Amino acid sequence: MRKTQPVAVVVGAGPGNGAALSKRFAHAGYAVAALSRQQSTLDALERHVPGIRGYVCDAASQDSVAESFGRIRSEMGVVDALLFNAGSGVFEDFDDTSIEDFESSWRVNAYGAFLCAKQVVPQMREAGSGNIIFIGATASRRGGPKTSAFASAKAAQRSFAESLARSFWPKGIHVALIVVDGKIAAQGRADQGALAELIDPAAIAETAFQLCRQDKSAWSFEVEARPFVERW
Amino acid sequence: MRKTQPVAVVVGAGPGNGAALSKRFAHAGYAVAALSRQQSTLDALERHVPGIRGYVCDAASQDSVAESFGRIRSEMGVVDALLFNAGSGVFEDFDDTSIEDFESSWRVNAYGAFLCAKQVVPQMREAGSGNIIFIGATASRRGGPKTSAFASAKAAQRSFAESLARSFWPKGIHVALIVVDGKIAAQGRADQGALAELIDPAAIAETAFQLCRQDKSAWSFEVEARPFVERW
Amino acid sequence: MRKTQPVAVVVGAGPGNGAALSKRFAHAGYAVAALSRQQSTLDALERHVPGIRGYVCDAASQDSVAESFGRIRSEMGVVDALLFNAGSGVFEDFDDTSIEDFESSWRVNAYGAFLCAKQVVPQMREAGSGNIIFIGATASRRGGPKTSAFASAKAAQRSFAESLARSFWPKGIHVALIVVDGKIAAQGRADQGALAELIDPAAIAETAFQLCRQDKSAWSFEVEARPFVERW
Amino acid sequence: MRKTQPVAVVVGAGPGNGAALSKRFAHAGYAVAALSRQQSTLDALERHVPGIRGYVCDAASQDSVAESFGRIRSEMGVVDALLFNAGSGVFEDFDDTSIEDFESSWRVNAYGAFLCAKQVVPQMREAGSGNIIFIGATASRRGGPKTSAFASAKAAQRSFAESLARSFWPKGIHVALIVVDGKIAAQGRADQGALAELIDPAAIAETAFQLCRQDKSAWSFEVEARPFVERW
């Protein structure tokens, strides 16, 4: 279809990063498709960010991803920016981490990333442009005692993002990873403790947006988003 | 059962690293269980390294792993050293890497690692000692254009190994990762090109064995095995 | 003194990054002090970016740095942004790298960074705000056969930047490092080969400026600037 | 001169690592030259490890290093193994770290490493063999609030070691770095707190010695030495 606006797809459109990404890209003139497993999440988001289109989608399901992206292409046009924010984590000791936990963490964070990339890369290659931003975490870089499932999944995602970047930067597709190193404020972040310790999702969204605007002679791959008071 | 020898399990007992690990640990006095998907691989190995016991096992299958380790425990006793050498890789451009490739790489390298660790950690904790060595690859550290499936799986394995190390070193279990950064010589390595460019699997096995002997006041987690002529 | 504008100091104000940084920050409303060892470099820059003030300064000299920053403070006011772009490299085999080369590389890239930080941190701490951006290089991350002097110096700079960040982020000072991973275009970059392979200094300056604008709930420390066609 | 034994040089021959390295290599049949700034340190070491030869040397001084290695070559023969253990650190906040601290840390840890490498590389190249092991620290990998001088110096050393490795592995010289990640027990380590938290210097020496024995088809560059109870 003929587009009048660039199209951004936000995978994992929950109330924190997902909403902020949707809002930032809508504000910049993108037509935004928001994907979530829950219709109720999409309903809340649509009230919050007028004009976006919600798609119920399970990022860990091959069929669901194929169907949603197929609809997006026909209803909104070719995707210009993929913002992969789907993620789920289990924070338990190894002894309390089940085999199912280990698999489901990977399925959302890494397998889902692969499925969505498969949907958008071919047309971005054809266009010779596009942006794919993955939202990573501290755990993308290292495994800890409580993250034998989550960190492994995030490391798989990070490595995949790097493969994709090294494959497709030369074709004009900017693939990048934002390493969120801290706790993200929910909407009512005042309730969660000192403001200073929480990341404003709007700041992550701003970083994602700035990545999409970088001059191709000086792209970044991996960028941290870390509260100034965080210990690292 | 009552053991007269320490027990080592080699997962992925093919003709290269697997055979070398089996041989090195048998030579050092371990009773060695060798696991492979193929009976024929085990038969060849048993001719090569007398006294080892072969178990047909698919490291990517929860049931198969549980069954093999159950038999090992009852036939050989508690495992002292787990040497995880299972691995399979797809080396293709992203466009030629299927969703199935992406999943199967992860299933052997990362999920299989998790399954095997689940089998041996509880008794190692009880004993307050034990060794778990993962055989990684260059791809454990970075993703490249040809390794969107393999590197992602190896990164997942590496992160998991780190979680396990940070969880269980303080309990006396030495978890480590050998990053194999180069091509491994097959048995007839003379045919594969200049000797100098190939890693002797016996050298990797020696490194694995030395890791198992390290004083607990000075353990290593990640150790490279790289030919002196390799570019890095 | 009473300021009407924020003050930026560009250390290493040559024709590439230095000029671009000066221009970007001047354009954003900063009063810009440009430091270079050569008066002729400053003269050229002042013609290029009207309104900036040039200071002849050897970043590797304790006295020269103290004198220049003293003058800046009295003539322009407290420094809000320090942009450390001084750098010099020797690209030779180890055998052809002299002891003097090794020392002088460190003296400009690392010791100079320390000297300049010493000049601006106390007042930034008092203000509870400020930006310090170091311009690093591929060599900041790894040493290669041709960079035994340069990479060692850049690694020293990177580590120092990290110490500074972990010390002063909680005090409101944003310390960051831009890893320039590629060749920078000189003014007449058309002469240097394919445009696509060269980094536009204006793009590095833009990244530096965006770092200074980041929300403090989501700061970045290390950011690459790499041409889309670069192999990594 | 004609040698009957391989020659090892231990730079920084204090009572911890230095003594342990001297002892381990002497035990393995090396003729050991021990270098320290203090004659009293060498006297104590010679009583502890009979047969070693002490040389008073300031590793941070070009003349002193040249003179000592000249004497070693004429008195003991060509050096087979250089074990660089010299190191000194300042652990202070940035505000309390003087310009002199910053320079002196670098001068011992990095410049001294360069000076000593310059002394041994030419003859190792000629021989097509040799070992150069640097003793690093946690700070080799990252800078912290208390290590703006020490970590920067150790990062410079680590990068230099990597340059050297990438230059001379292909010539048969094994360059490696041991990252000591924990506190080293002094001779009377029982007084320093729980044994479990301290690294036995003999374990570091053993790791250094095993590195010198690695098969050249599977060399390691960077190896941690970390107590099993250490948090990382």
Coordinates of N, CA and C in Angstrom, one line a residue, chain D residues 13-16 18-20 22-23 34-56 187:
Chain D
A13 N 59.5 -8.8 42.7 CA 59.7 -10.0 43.4 C 59.4 -9.8 44.9
G14 N 58.3 -9.3 45.3 CA 57.9 -9.2 46.6 C 57.5 -10.5 47.3
P15 N 57.0 -10.4 48.5 CA 56.8 -11.6 49.3 C 55.5 -12.4 48.8
G16 N 54.6 -11.8 48.1 CA 53.4 -12.6 47.7 C 53.6 -13.3 46.4
G18 N 55.4 -12.6 43.8 CA 56.8 -12.6 43.3 C 57.5 -13.8 43.9
A19 N 57.4 -14.0 45.2 CA 58.0 -15.2 45.8 C 57.5 -16.5 45.2
A20 N 56.1 -16.5 45.1 CA 55.5 -17.7 44.6 C 55.9 -18.1 43.2
S22 N 58.7 -17.1 41.7 CA 60.1 -17.5 41.8 C 60.2 -19.0 42.2
K23 N 59.5 -19.3 43.2 CA 59.6 -20.7 43.7 C 59.1 -21.7 42.7
A34 N 65.3 -12.6 40.0 CA 64.2 -11.9 40.7 C 64.6 -10.4 40.8
L35 N 63.7 -9.5 40.4 CA 63.9 -8.1 40.3 C 63.1 -7.4 41.4
S36 N 63.7 -6.5 42.1 CA 62.9 -5.7 43.1 C 63.6 -4.4 43.3
R37 N 62.9 -3.4 43.7 CA 63.6 -2.1 44.0 C 64.4 -2.2 45.2
Q38 N 64.1 -3.1 46.1 CA 64.7 -3.2 47.4 C 65.7 -4.4 47.6
Q39 N 66.9 -4.1 47.9 CA 67.8 -5.2 48.2 C 67.3 -6.1 49.3
S40 N 66.6 -5.5 50.3 CA 66.1 -6.2 51.5 C 65.1 -7.3 51.0
T41 N 64.3 -6.9 50.1 CA 63.2 -7.8 49.5 C 63.9 -9.0 48.9
L42 N 65.0 -8.7 48.1 CA 65.7 -9.7 47.4 C 66.4 -10.7 48.4
D43 N 66.9 -10.1 49.5 CA 67.6 -10.9 50.5 C 66.6 -11.9 51.1
A44 N 65.5 -11.4 51.5 CA 64.4 -12.2 52.1 C 64.0 -13.3 51.1
L45 N 63.9 -12.9 49.8 CA 63.5 -13.9 48.8 C 64.6 -15.0 48.6
E46 N 65.8 -14.6 48.6 CA 66.9 -15.5 48.4 C 67.0 -16.6 49.5
R47 N 66.6 -16.1 50.7 CA 66.6 -17.1 51.9 C 65.5 -18.1 51.7
H48 N 64.4 -17.6 51.1 CA 63.1 -18.3 50.9 C 63.2 -19.3 49.8
V49 N 63.9 -18.9 48.7 CA 64.0 -19.7 47.5 C 65.4 -19.8 47.1
P50 N 66.1 -20.8 47.6 CA 67.6 -20.9 47.4 C 67.9 -21.0 45.9
G51 N 69.0 -20.4 45.5 CA 69.4 -20.5 44.1 C 69.0 -19.4 43.2
I52 N 68.0 -18.6 43.6 CA 67.6 -17.6 42.7 C 68.6 -16.4 42.8
R53 N 68.6 -15.6 41.7 CA 69.6 -14.5 41.7 C 68.8 -13.2 41.8
G54 N 69.1 -12.3 42.7 CA 68.4 -11.1 42.9 C 69.1 -9.9 42.1
Y55 N 68.3 -9.1 41.5 CA 68.8 -7.9 40.9 C 68.0 -6.7 41.4
V56 N 68.6 -5.7 41.9 CA 67.9 -4.5 42.3 C 67.6 -3.7 41.0
Q187 N 52.2 -13.7 53.4 CA 52.8 -14.9 54.0 C 52.0 -15.3 55.2

